[in-house]
mmCIF file of C-alpha atoms and ligand atoms in Angstrom:
data_model
loop_
_atom_site.group_PDB
_atom_site.id
_atom_site.type_symbol
_atom_site.label_atom_id
_atom_site.label_comp_id
_atom_site.label_asym_id
_atom_site.label_seq_id
_atom_site.Cartn_x
_atom_site.Cartn_y
_atom_site.Cartn_z
ATOM 1 C CA MET A 87 -12.829 8.152 6.705
ATOM 2 C CA THR A 88 -16.067 6.258 7.015
ATOM 3 C CA THR A 89 -16.644 4.060 9.976
ATOM 4 C CA VAL A 90 -18.571 0.884 9.429
ATOM 5 C CA THR A 91 -20.682 0.002 12.414
ATOM 6 C CA LYS A 92 -21.645 -3.596 12.182
ATOM 7 C CA GLU A 93 -23.579 -5.756 14.571
ATOM 8 C CA ALA A 94 -22.224 -9.214 15.206
ATOM 9 C CA GLY A 95 -23.287 -11.547 12.448
ATOM 10 C CA ALA A 96 -25.257 -8.951 10.511
ATOM 11 C CA PRO A 97 -24.348 -8.771 6.819
ATOM 12 C CA VAL A 98 -23.035 -5.417 5.687
ATOM 13 C CA PRO A 99 -25.100 -4.035 2.812
ATOM 14 C CA ALA A 100 -23.076 -3.044 -0.221
ATOM 15 C CA ASP A 101 -23.848 0.638 0.275
ATOM 16 C CA ALA A 102 -23.131 0.722 3.995
ATOM 17 C CA GLY A 103 -19.378 1.094 3.978
ATOM 18 C CA ALA A 104 -16.369 2.372 2.159
ATOM 19 C CA PHE A 105 -15.378 1.216 -1.301
ATOM 20 C CA LEU A 106 -12.693 -0.953 0.302
ATOM 21 C CA SER A 107 -13.013 -1.783 3.948
ATOM 22 C CA VAL A 108 -10.483 -3.926 5.815
ATOM 23 C CA ARG A 109 -11.581 -4.977 9.293
ATOM 24 C CA ASP A 110 -9.374 -6.560 11.943
ATOM 25 C CA LEU A 111 -7.288 -8.406 9.375
ATOM 26 C CA HIS A 112 -4.874 -11.071 10.621
ATOM 27 C CA VAL A 113 -2.540 -12.882 8.248
ATOM 28 C CA SER A 114 -0.112 -15.479 9.523
ATOM 29 C CA PHE A 115 2.249 -17.871 7.814
ATOM 30 C CA ALA A 116 2.984 -21.359 9.039
ATOM 31 C CA THR A 117 6.758 -21.811 9.183
ATOM 32 C CA GLU A 118 9.059 -24.414 10.713
ATOM 33 C CA ASP A 119 9.628 -22.065 13.650
ATOM 34 C CA GLY A 120 5.955 -21.322 14.249
ATOM 35 C CA ALA A 121 3.378 -18.839 13.030
ATOM 36 C CA VAL A 122 4.724 -15.593 11.573
ATOM 37 C CA ARG A 123 2.077 -12.981 12.334
ATOM 38 C CA ALA A 124 2.712 -10.674 9.397
ATOM 39 C CA VAL A 125 -0.567 -8.754 9.721
ATOM 40 C CA ASP A 126 -1.995 -8.557 13.187
ATOM 41 C CA GLY A 127 -5.226 -6.648 13.630
ATOM 42 C CA LEU A 128 -5.306 -4.163 10.773
ATOM 43 C CA SER A 129 -8.313 -2.031 9.828
ATOM 44 C CA PHE A 130 -8.662 0.691 7.230
ATOM 45 C CA ASP A 131 -11.052 2.160 4.678
ATOM 46 C CA LEU A 132 -10.490 3.534 1.220
ATOM 47 C CA GLU A 133 -12.888 5.556 -0.912
ATOM 48 C CA ARG A 134 -13.056 5.740 -4.693
ATOM 49 C CA GLY A 135 -10.814 8.291 -6.306
ATOM 50 C CA ARG A 136 -8.609 8.584 -3.220
ATOM 51 C CA THR A 137 -5.062 7.506 -2.546
ATOM 52 C CA LEU A 138 -4.057 5.833 0.692
ATOM 53 C CA GLY A 139 -0.329 5.881 1.331
ATOM 54 C CA ILE A 140 1.067 3.062 3.455
ATOM 55 C CA VAL A 141 4.447 3.644 5.068
ATOM 56 C CA GLY A 142 6.524 1.603 7.474
ATOM 57 C CA GLU A 143 9.895 -0.087 7.711
ATOM 58 C CA SER A 144 10.671 -3.171 5.696
ATOM 59 C CA GLY A 145 8.863 -6.176 7.187
ATOM 60 C CA SER A 146 5.954 -4.223 8.676
ATOM 61 C CA GLY A 147 3.377 -6.128 6.626
ATOM 62 C CA LYS A 148 2.652 -3.675 3.811
ATOM 63 C CA SER A 149 3.082 -6.127 0.947
ATOM 64 C CA VAL A 150 1.405 -9.028 2.728
ATOM 65 C CA THR A 151 -1.635 -6.850 3.445
ATOM 66 C CA ASN A 152 -2.025 -5.966 -0.185
ATOM 67 C CA LEU A 153 -1.288 -9.412 -1.564
ATOM 68 C CA THR A 154 -4.013 -10.671 0.759
ATOM 69 C CA VAL A 155 -6.463 -8.094 -0.603
ATOM 70 C CA LEU A 156 -5.733 -9.524 -4.051
ATOM 71 C CA GLY A 157 -5.989 -13.093 -2.784
ATOM 72 C CA LEU A 158 -2.420 -13.780 -3.884
ATOM 73 C CA HIS A 159 -1.324 -15.659 -0.769
ATOM 74 C CA ASN A 160 -0.719 -19.390 -0.716
ATOM 75 C CA PRO A 161 -3.710 -20.848 1.143
ATOM 76 C CA MET A 162 -1.668 -23.923 2.104
ATOM 77 C CA PHE A 163 0.589 -21.957 4.419
ATOM 78 C CA THR A 164 -1.426 -18.856 5.148
ATOM 79 C CA THR A 165 -4.168 -18.211 7.657
ATOM 80 C CA VAL A 166 -6.334 -15.175 6.973
ATOM 81 C CA GLU A 167 -8.843 -13.860 9.507
ATOM 82 C CA GLY A 168 -10.946 -10.717 9.505
ATOM 83 C CA GLU A 169 -12.791 -9.008 6.695
ATOM 84 C CA ILE A 170 -11.816 -7.510 3.378
ATOM 85 C CA LEU A 171 -14.899 -5.936 1.848
ATOM 86 C CA LEU A 172 -14.736 -4.577 -1.683
ATOM 87 C CA GLU A 173 -18.009 -2.778 -2.335
ATOM 88 C CA GLY A 174 -19.477 -4.992 0.347
ATOM 89 C CA GLN A 175 -18.188 -8.214 -1.224
ATOM 90 C CA GLU A 176 -16.193 -10.330 1.212
ATOM 91 C CA LEU A 177 -12.870 -11.280 -0.366
ATOM 92 C CA THR A 178 -11.307 -13.408 2.375
ATOM 93 C CA THR A 179 -13.805 -16.170 1.689
ATOM 94 C CA ALA A 180 -14.205 -15.592 -2.059
ATOM 95 C CA ARG A 181 -13.489 -18.491 -4.392
ATOM 96 C CA GLU A 182 -10.279 -18.443 -6.402
ATOM 97 C CA SER A 183 -12.313 -18.191 -9.623
ATOM 98 C CA GLU A 184 -14.039 -15.071 -8.291
ATOM 99 C CA LEU A 185 -10.711 -13.518 -7.227
ATOM 100 C CA GLU A 186 -9.321 -14.262 -10.670
ATOM 101 C CA ARG A 187 -12.250 -12.418 -12.180
ATOM 102 C CA LEU A 188 -11.518 -9.412 -9.956
ATOM 103 C CA ARG A 189 -7.763 -9.358 -10.499
ATOM 104 C CA GLY A 190 -6.615 -7.413 -13.490
ATOM 105 C CA ASN A 191 -10.202 -6.310 -13.999
ATOM 106 C CA LYS A 192 -11.600 -4.536 -10.972
ATOM 107 C CA VAL A 193 -8.424 -4.701 -8.901
ATOM 108 C CA ALA A 194 -4.905 -4.417 -10.264
ATOM 109 C CA MET A 195 -1.419 -4.193 -8.869
ATOM 110 C CA ILE A 196 1.888 -2.736 -9.913
ATOM 111 C CA PHE A 197 5.128 -3.804 -8.316
ATOM 112 C CA GLN A 198 8.617 -2.495 -7.834
ATOM 113 C CA ASP A 199 9.989 -4.971 -10.338
ATOM 114 C CA PRO A 200 7.990 -5.059 -13.587
ATOM 115 C CA LEU A 201 9.576 -8.364 -14.517
ATOM 116 C CA THR A 202 7.462 -10.040 -11.813
ATOM 117 C CA ALA A 203 4.393 -9.016 -13.810
ATOM 118 C CA LEU A 204 5.679 -9.231 -17.388
ATOM 119 C CA SER A 205 6.579 -12.537 -18.958
ATOM 120 C CA PRO A 206 9.754 -12.601 -21.061
ATOM 121 C CA TYR A 207 8.147 -14.980 -23.550
ATOM 122 C CA TYR A 208 5.376 -12.801 -24.960
ATOM 123 C CA THR A 209 5.338 -9.398 -26.561
ATOM 124 C CA VAL A 210 4.447 -6.476 -24.346
ATOM 125 C CA GLY A 211 1.373 -5.799 -26.452
ATOM 126 C CA ARG A 212 0.053 -9.320 -26.170
ATOM 127 C CA GLN A 213 0.380 -9.202 -22.382
ATOM 128 C CA ILE A 214 -1.695 -6.040 -22.245
ATOM 129 C CA ALA A 215 -4.254 -7.194 -24.802
ATOM 130 C CA GLU A 216 -4.883 -10.561 -23.186
ATOM 131 C CA PRO A 217 -6.476 -9.425 -19.913
ATOM 132 C CA TYR A 218 -8.633 -7.052 -21.947
ATOM 133 C CA MET A 219 -9.883 -9.881 -24.134
ATOM 134 C CA LYS A 220 -10.365 -12.145 -21.138
ATOM 135 C CA HIS A 221 -12.163 -9.709 -18.841
ATOM 136 C CA ARG A 222 -13.947 -7.567 -21.373
ATOM 137 C CA GLY A 223 -14.683 -10.150 -24.005
ATOM 138 C CA ALA A 224 -13.059 -7.875 -26.575
ATOM 139 C CA SER A 225 -12.050 -9.101 -30.009
ATOM 140 C CA LYS A 226 -8.370 -9.470 -30.823
ATOM 141 C CA LYS A 227 -8.476 -6.383 -32.988
ATOM 142 C CA ALA A 228 -10.304 -4.222 -30.420
ATOM 143 C CA ALA A 229 -7.934 -5.419 -27.691
ATOM 144 C CA TRP A 230 -4.926 -4.515 -29.825
ATOM 145 C CA GLU A 231 -6.298 -1.025 -30.468
ATOM 146 C CA ARG A 232 -6.893 -0.613 -26.756
ATOM 147 C CA THR A 233 -3.342 -1.806 -26.043
ATOM 148 C CA VAL A 234 -1.845 0.731 -28.428
ATOM 149 C CA GLU A 235 -3.996 3.432 -26.826
ATOM 150 C CA MET A 236 -2.884 2.444 -23.301
ATOM 151 C CA LEU A 237 0.795 2.316 -24.258
ATOM 152 C CA GLY A 238 0.403 5.793 -25.705
ATOM 153 C CA LYS A 239 -1.299 6.960 -22.516
ATOM 154 C CA VAL A 240 1.542 5.787 -20.322
ATOM 155 C CA GLY A 241 3.995 7.633 -22.524
ATOM 156 C CA ILE A 242 5.537 4.940 -24.712
ATOM 157 C CA PRO A 243 6.609 6.559 -27.984
ATOM 158 C CA ASN A 244 5.494 4.820 -31.230
ATOM 159 C CA PRO A 245 3.138 2.583 -29.263
ATOM 160 C CA ARG A 246 1.892 0.718 -32.334
ATOM 161 C CA GLU A 247 5.426 -0.423 -33.135
ATOM 162 C CA ARG A 248 6.656 -0.874 -29.567
ATOM 163 C CA ALA A 249 3.676 -3.090 -28.674
ATOM 164 C CA LYS A 250 5.356 -5.803 -30.771
ATOM 165 C CA ASP A 251 8.529 -5.700 -28.659
ATOM 166 C CA TYR A 252 9.419 -8.122 -25.893
ATOM 167 C CA PRO A 253 9.989 -6.806 -22.350
ATOM 168 C CA HIS A 254 13.778 -7.138 -22.661
ATOM 169 C CA GLN A 255 13.704 -4.654 -25.541
ATOM 170 C CA PHE A 256 12.283 -2.022 -23.175
ATOM 171 C CA SER A 257 14.314 0.085 -20.715
ATOM 172 C CA GLY A 258 13.512 -0.186 -16.984
ATOM 173 C CA GLY A 259 11.328 2.922 -17.010
ATOM 174 C CA MET A 260 9.496 1.748 -20.144
ATOM 175 C CA ARG A 261 8.820 -1.656 -18.596
ATOM 176 C CA GLN A 262 7.384 0.074 -15.555
ATOM 177 C CA ARG A 263 5.100 2.059 -17.863
ATOM 178 C CA ALA A 264 4.123 -1.099 -19.733
ATOM 179 C CA MET A 265 3.232 -2.786 -16.441
ATOM 180 C CA ILE A 266 1.099 0.208 -15.525
ATOM 181 C CA ALA A 267 -0.619 -0.006 -18.917
ATOM 182 C CA MET A 268 -1.273 -3.681 -18.244
ATOM 183 C CA ALA A 269 -2.643 -2.939 -14.774
ATOM 184 C CA LEU A 270 -4.916 -0.184 -16.041
ATOM 185 C CA VAL A 271 -6.122 -1.692 -19.314
ATOM 186 C CA CYS A 272 -9.437 -2.791 -17.786
ATOM 187 C CA ASP A 273 -9.961 0.470 -15.839
ATOM 188 C CA PRO A 274 -9.608 -1.106 -12.403
ATOM 189 C CA ASP A 275 -11.519 0.529 -9.560
ATOM 190 C CA LEU A 276 -8.663 -0.252 -7.194
ATOM 191 C CA LEU A 277 -4.973 -0.037 -8.011
ATOM 192 C CA ILE A 278 -2.388 -1.279 -5.555
ATOM 193 C CA ALA A 279 1.054 0.178 -6.192
ATOM 194 C CA ASP A 280 3.751 -1.502 -4.096
ATOM 195 C CA GLU A 281 6.913 0.645 -4.216
ATOM 196 C CA PRO A 282 6.339 1.135 -7.954
ATOM 197 C CA THR A 283 9.037 3.722 -8.476
ATOM 198 C CA THR A 284 11.697 2.704 -5.967
ATOM 199 C CA ALA A 285 14.007 1.271 -8.620
ATOM 200 C CA LEU A 286 13.706 4.220 -10.996
ATOM 201 C CA ASP A 287 15.721 7.401 -11.298
ATOM 202 C CA VAL A 288 14.048 10.556 -10.024
ATOM 203 C CA THR A 289 13.057 11.941 -13.420
ATOM 204 C CA VAL A 290 11.320 8.755 -14.533
ATOM 205 C CA GLN A 291 9.847 8.409 -11.045
ATOM 206 C CA ALA A 292 8.288 11.862 -11.284
ATOM 207 C CA GLN A 293 6.836 11.049 -14.721
ATOM 208 C CA ILE A 294 5.303 7.800 -13.482
ATOM 209 C CA LEU A 295 3.794 9.503 -10.435
ATOM 210 C CA ASP A 296 2.270 12.204 -12.639
ATOM 211 C CA LEU A 297 0.916 9.503 -14.887
ATOM 212 C CA LEU A 298 -0.775 7.730 -11.979
ATOM 213 C CA LYS A 299 -2.316 11.008 -10.841
ATOM 214 C CA ASP A 300 -3.630 11.731 -14.344
ATOM 215 C CA LEU A 301 -5.079 8.261 -14.664
ATOM 216 C CA GLN A 302 -6.716 8.572 -11.263
ATOM 217 C CA ARG A 303 -8.298 11.859 -12.283
ATOM 218 C CA GLU A 304 -9.527 10.319 -15.505
ATOM 219 C CA PHE A 305 -10.850 7.024 -14.137
ATOM 220 C CA GLY A 306 -11.575 7.784 -10.452
ATOM 221 C CA THR A 307 -9.380 4.867 -9.428
ATOM 222 C CA ALA A 308 -8.805 4.247 -5.720
ATOM 223 C CA ILE A 309 -5.091 3.757 -5.113
ATOM 224 C CA ILE A 310 -3.150 2.116 -2.322
ATOM 225 C CA PHE A 311 0.365 3.436 -2.614
ATOM 226 C CA ILE A 312 3.085 1.692 -0.655
ATOM 227 C CA THR A 313 6.406 3.428 -0.281
ATOM 228 C CA HIS A 314 9.080 4.168 2.261
ATOM 229 C CA ASP A 315 9.678 7.573 0.667
ATOM 230 C CA LEU A 316 7.853 10.302 2.569
ATOM 231 C CA GLY A 317 8.447 12.767 -0.241
ATOM 232 C CA VAL A 318 6.545 10.496 -2.608
ATOM 233 C CA ILE A 319 3.802 9.967 -0.030
ATOM 234 C CA ALA A 320 3.419 13.707 0.502
ATOM 235 C CA ASP A 321 3.028 14.102 -3.245
ATOM 236 C CA MET A 322 0.666 11.209 -3.895
ATOM 237 C CA ALA A 323 -1.473 10.353 -0.889
ATOM 238 C CA ASP A 324 -4.686 11.864 0.442
ATOM 239 C CA ASP A 325 -4.450 9.756 3.565
ATOM 240 C CA ILE A 326 -1.572 7.994 5.259
ATOM 241 C CA MET A 327 -1.465 4.844 7.313
ATOM 242 C CA VAL A 328 1.722 4.107 9.222
ATOM 243 C CA MET A 329 2.324 0.407 9.811
ATOM 244 C CA TYR A 330 4.493 -1.208 12.448
ATOM 245 C CA ALA A 331 4.843 -4.945 13.052
ATOM 246 C CA GLY A 332 1.668 -5.855 11.223
ATOM 247 C CA SER A 333 -0.768 -3.201 12.356
ATOM 248 C CA ALA A 334 -1.503 0.481 11.903
ATOM 249 C CA VAL A 335 -0.003 2.711 14.550
ATOM 250 C CA GLU A 336 -1.161 5.992 13.051
ATOM 251 C CA ARG A 337 -3.569 7.121 10.418
ATOM 252 C CA GLY A 338 -4.968 10.393 9.181
ATOM 253 C CA THR A 339 -4.960 12.767 6.272
ATOM 254 C CA THR A 340 -1.564 13.341 4.696
ATOM 255 C CA GLU A 341 -1.585 16.831 6.138
ATOM 256 C CA GLN A 342 -2.326 15.566 9.660
ATOM 257 C CA VAL A 343 0.225 12.775 9.647
ATOM 258 C CA LEU A 344 3.047 14.793 8.129
ATOM 259 C CA ARG A 345 2.364 18.106 9.900
ATOM 260 C CA SER A 346 1.301 16.908 13.329
ATOM 261 C CA PRO A 347 2.207 13.254 13.710
ATOM 262 C CA GLN A 348 1.180 11.708 17.014
ATOM 263 C CA HIS A 349 2.925 8.360 17.304
ATOM 264 C CA PRO A 350 6.524 7.973 18.516
ATOM 265 C CA TYR A 351 7.173 5.550 15.643
ATOM 266 C CA THR A 352 5.973 8.123 13.102
ATOM 267 C CA TRP A 353 8.268 10.683 14.752
ATOM 268 C CA GLY A 354 11.125 8.235 14.335
ATOM 269 C CA LEU A 355 10.255 7.642 10.691
ATOM 270 C CA LEU A 356 10.064 11.350 9.934
ATOM 271 C CA ASN A 357 13.400 11.828 11.605
ATOM 272 C CA SER A 358 15.021 8.938 9.739
ATOM 273 C CA MET A 359 13.759 9.480 6.217
ATOM 274 C CA PRO A 360 15.067 11.910 3.660
ATOM 275 C CA ARG A 361 12.439 14.423 2.607
ATOM 276 C CA LEU A 362 12.206 16.070 -0.769
ATOM 277 C CA ASP A 363 12.184 19.512 0.782
ATOM 278 C CA SER A 364 15.017 18.893 3.227
ATOM 279 C CA ASP A 365 18.541 20.140 3.002
ATOM 280 C CA LEU A 366 20.561 17.245 1.586
ATOM 281 C CA GLY A 367 23.253 17.854 4.176
ATOM 282 C CA THR A 368 20.949 17.122 7.127
ATOM 283 C CA PRO A 369 22.122 13.900 8.768
ATOM 284 C CA LEU A 370 19.474 11.207 9.132
ATOM 285 C CA ALA A 371 18.805 9.604 12.482
ATOM 286 C CA PRO A 372 17.758 5.973 12.199
ATOM 287 C CA ILE A 373 15.242 4.652 14.732
ATOM 288 C CA PRO A 374 17.283 2.805 17.364
ATOM 289 C CA GLY A 375 16.828 -0.964 17.519
ATOM 290 C CA ALA A 376 15.272 -3.252 14.951
ATOM 291 C CA PRO A 377 11.720 -4.260 14.022
ATOM 292 C CA PRO A 378 10.496 -7.060 16.311
ATOM 293 C CA SER A 379 10.229 -10.737 15.568
ATOM 294 C CA LEU A 380 6.805 -11.552 14.203
ATOM 295 C CA LEU A 381 7.112 -15.101 15.531
ATOM 296 C CA ASN A 382 7.066 -13.810 19.060
ATOM 297 C CA PRO A 383 6.107 -10.135 19.028
ATOM 298 C CA PRO A 384 6.604 -7.938 22.121
ATOM 299 C CA SER A 385 3.773 -7.738 24.648
ATOM 300 C CA GLY A 386 1.704 -4.594 25.004
ATOM 301 C CA CYS A 387 2.660 -1.959 22.481
ATOM 302 C CA ARG A 388 4.716 -3.653 19.763
ATOM 303 C CA PHE A 389 6.887 -0.570 19.566
ATOM 304 C CA HIS A 390 7.674 -0.304 23.292
ATOM 305 C CA PRO A 391 11.169 -1.888 23.194
ATOM 306 C CA ARG A 392 12.290 0.885 20.798
ATOM 307 C CA CYS A 393 10.251 3.736 22.217
ATOM 308 C CA THR A 394 12.110 6.497 24.046
ATOM 309 C CA PHE A 395 8.870 7.964 25.457
ATOM 310 C CA ARG A 396 7.457 4.963 27.284
ATOM 311 C CA ASP A 397 8.601 6.146 30.712
ATOM 312 C CA ARG A 398 6.324 9.158 30.275
ATOM 313 C CA VAL A 399 3.335 6.814 30.314
ATOM 314 C CA GLY A 400 2.425 5.843 33.868
ATOM 315 C CA GLY A 401 3.368 2.383 35.208
ATOM 316 C CA ASP A 402 4.171 -0.434 32.800
ATOM 317 C CA ARG A 403 1.152 0.140 30.592
ATOM 318 C CA CYS A 404 3.204 0.123 27.384
ATOM 319 C CA VAL A 405 4.522 -3.340 28.260
ATOM 320 C CA THR A 406 1.228 -4.861 29.355
ATOM 321 C CA GLU A 407 -1.547 -3.170 27.382
ATOM 322 C CA ARG A 408 -1.722 -3.006 23.594
ATOM 323 C CA PRO A 409 -2.842 0.475 22.568
ATOM 324 C CA LEU A 410 -5.502 0.466 19.887
ATOM 325 C CA LEU A 411 -6.230 2.703 16.965
ATOM 326 C CA ALA A 412 -9.874 3.517 17.597
ATOM 327 C CA PRO A 413 -11.909 5.290 14.905
ATOM 328 C CA ASP A 414 -11.702 8.472 16.969
ATOM 329 C CA ARG A 415 -7.976 8.155 17.658
ATOM 330 C CA ALA A 416 -5.233 8.945 15.196
ATOM 331 C CA ALA A 417 -2.425 7.097 16.967
ATOM 332 C CA ALA A 418 -2.189 3.797 18.819
ATOM 333 C CA CYS A 419 -0.163 5.081 21.760
ATOM 334 C CA HIS A 420 -0.774 5.427 25.500
ATOM 335 C CA LEU A 421 0.622 8.964 25.704
ATOM 336 C CA THR A 422 -2.173 11.459 26.343
ATOM 337 C CA ALA A 423 -3.273 13.759 23.531
ATOM 338 C CA GLU A 424 -1.635 16.660 25.360
ATOM 339 C CA GLN A 425 1.643 14.748 25.809
ATOM 340 C CA LYS A 426 1.700 13.803 22.119
ATOM 341 C CA ARG A 427 1.096 17.375 21.088
ATOM 342 C CA SER A 428 3.657 18.919 23.383
ATOM 343 C CA ILE A 429 6.358 16.309 22.744
ATOM 344 C CA PHE A 430 5.957 16.795 19.017
ATOM 345 C CA VAL A 431 5.937 20.571 19.136
ATOM 346 C CA ASP A 432 8.712 21.017 21.718
ATOM 347 C CA GLU A 433 11.025 18.064 21.134
ATOM 348 C CA ILE A 434 10.469 16.526 17.706
ATOM 349 C CA ARG A 435 9.549 19.301 15.303
ATOM 350 C CA PRO A 436 12.617 21.434 16.047
ATOM 351 C CA ARG A 437 14.805 18.466 15.026
ATOM 352 C CA LEU A 438 12.969 17.943 11.750
ATOM 353 C CA GLY A 439 13.847 21.442 10.635
HETATM 354 N N1 LIG B 741 5.348 -16.522 2.707
HETATM 355 C C1 LIG B 741 5.857 -16.068 3.858
HETATM 356 N N2 LIG B 741 6.218 -16.931 4.849
HETATM 357 C C2 LIG B 741 6.710 -16.483 6.024
HETATM 358 N N3 LIG B 741 6.874 -15.188 6.336
HETATM 359 C C3 LIG B 741 6.530 -14.279 5.404
HETATM 360 C C4 LIG B 741 6.010 -14.666 4.119
HETATM 361 N N4 LIG B 741 5.768 -13.534 3.408
HETATM 362 C C5 LIG B 741 6.118 -12.509 4.202
HETATM 363 N N5 LIG B 741 6.567 -12.941 5.406
HETATM 364 C C6 LIG B 741 6.995 -12.127 6.528
HETATM 365 O O1 LIG B 741 5.947 -11.228 6.837
HETATM 366 C C7 LIG B 741 6.456 -9.985 7.284
HETATM 367 C C8 LIG B 741 5.850 -8.842 6.497
HETATM 368 O O2 LIG B 741 6.361 -8.874 5.180
HETATM 369 P P1 LIG B 741 6.006 -7.791 4.087
HETATM 370 O O3 LIG B 741 4.532 -7.575 4.057
HETATM 371 O O4 LIG B 741 6.638 -8.249 2.826
HETATM 372 O O5 LIG B 741 6.722 -6.492 4.637
HETATM 373 P P2 LIG B 741 6.871 -5.068 3.923
HETATM 374 O O6 LIG B 741 6.202 -5.115 2.590
HETATM 375 O O7 LIG B 741 6.232 -4.084 4.867
HETATM 376 O O8 LIG B 741 8.347 -4.832 3.820
HETATM 377 C C9 LIG B 741 7.969 -10.074 7.148
HETATM 378 O O9 LIG B 741 8.518 -10.393 8.405
HETATM 379 C C10 LIG B 741 8.173 -11.210 6.186
HETATM 380 O O10 LIG B 741 9.398 -11.852 6.414
HETATM 381 MG MG1 LIG B 742 7.004 -4.888 0.698
#
């Protein structure tokens, strides 16, 4: 990963950093009960052609992070601080018209439920052709040809005919493919996939994942892939970021995070999630306790109330001092590097089997 070193106030030149660079992002929502701090000091980089997998329990801020990157939050109730730089362009302060130009063109998103992206009132083909006409200035005819080509690429049989169908005439897996065709029609440089295959059966899921990999190879797309399935992450991601209560607690290459994880929360996740290569009979051990309130998050390390290793850190450091994920540190945890290594090797790994 690239580290952007930036002096206070100095503009970052477009070529200085990563393709996408998120710096100390904070996103909070104004609610009747107070501010919900959904993203609370998150930084990461993503390069072109690479896939960043984001994992974490429900409510850890994965979707909010990515909706904020796309500028899809409601500015009336949302406060965004920090930086989101796409090729050096600051998105947190970009105008809505500029974000609209980026969305569906340079940046696209696919969701778990394709019906959030597809309108029931228009044919599938029209919904794919329209962004192409809008962003690329293509003629109706050229856009239709492109639509048929994209539907073919995502594996829709008889694409020329099926393009005239409405979403309800498609099966769930076909709608997912159509949404992917819509997201990719303008060759986005960044694709955000938020649990895109969670609702699909394993065969269709595998086909869609292969499709995304092929498209990435062909177009060099950078992908942010959000999932709670570690098997999918292992298959798809080059790098992994583990999120807890609105920030990253661990980050590294997929190999590093899955083979030698260093954060107690990551250990808990690995222990609690089914893996593709695991024996189906192995019982899963959920992480004790529940994710914290984001209205009033715990002091110090957000994970300390659920952490079974905090008494191995001297004093009450875990309660008073928030551990940070520095560029040279893979895990935001007060355990020493030697403690992390030996706990994982001696106590955690044997349980993972
Ligand atoms: N518009 C909103 N208003 C208030 N709270 C919200 C809003 N959107 C999301 N949240 C809260 O922000 C937190 C993070 O949500 P989310 O990013 O959707 O989690 P994840 O995708 O990791 O499951 C959750 O606690 C959620 O309830
Ligand atoms: Mg989500």
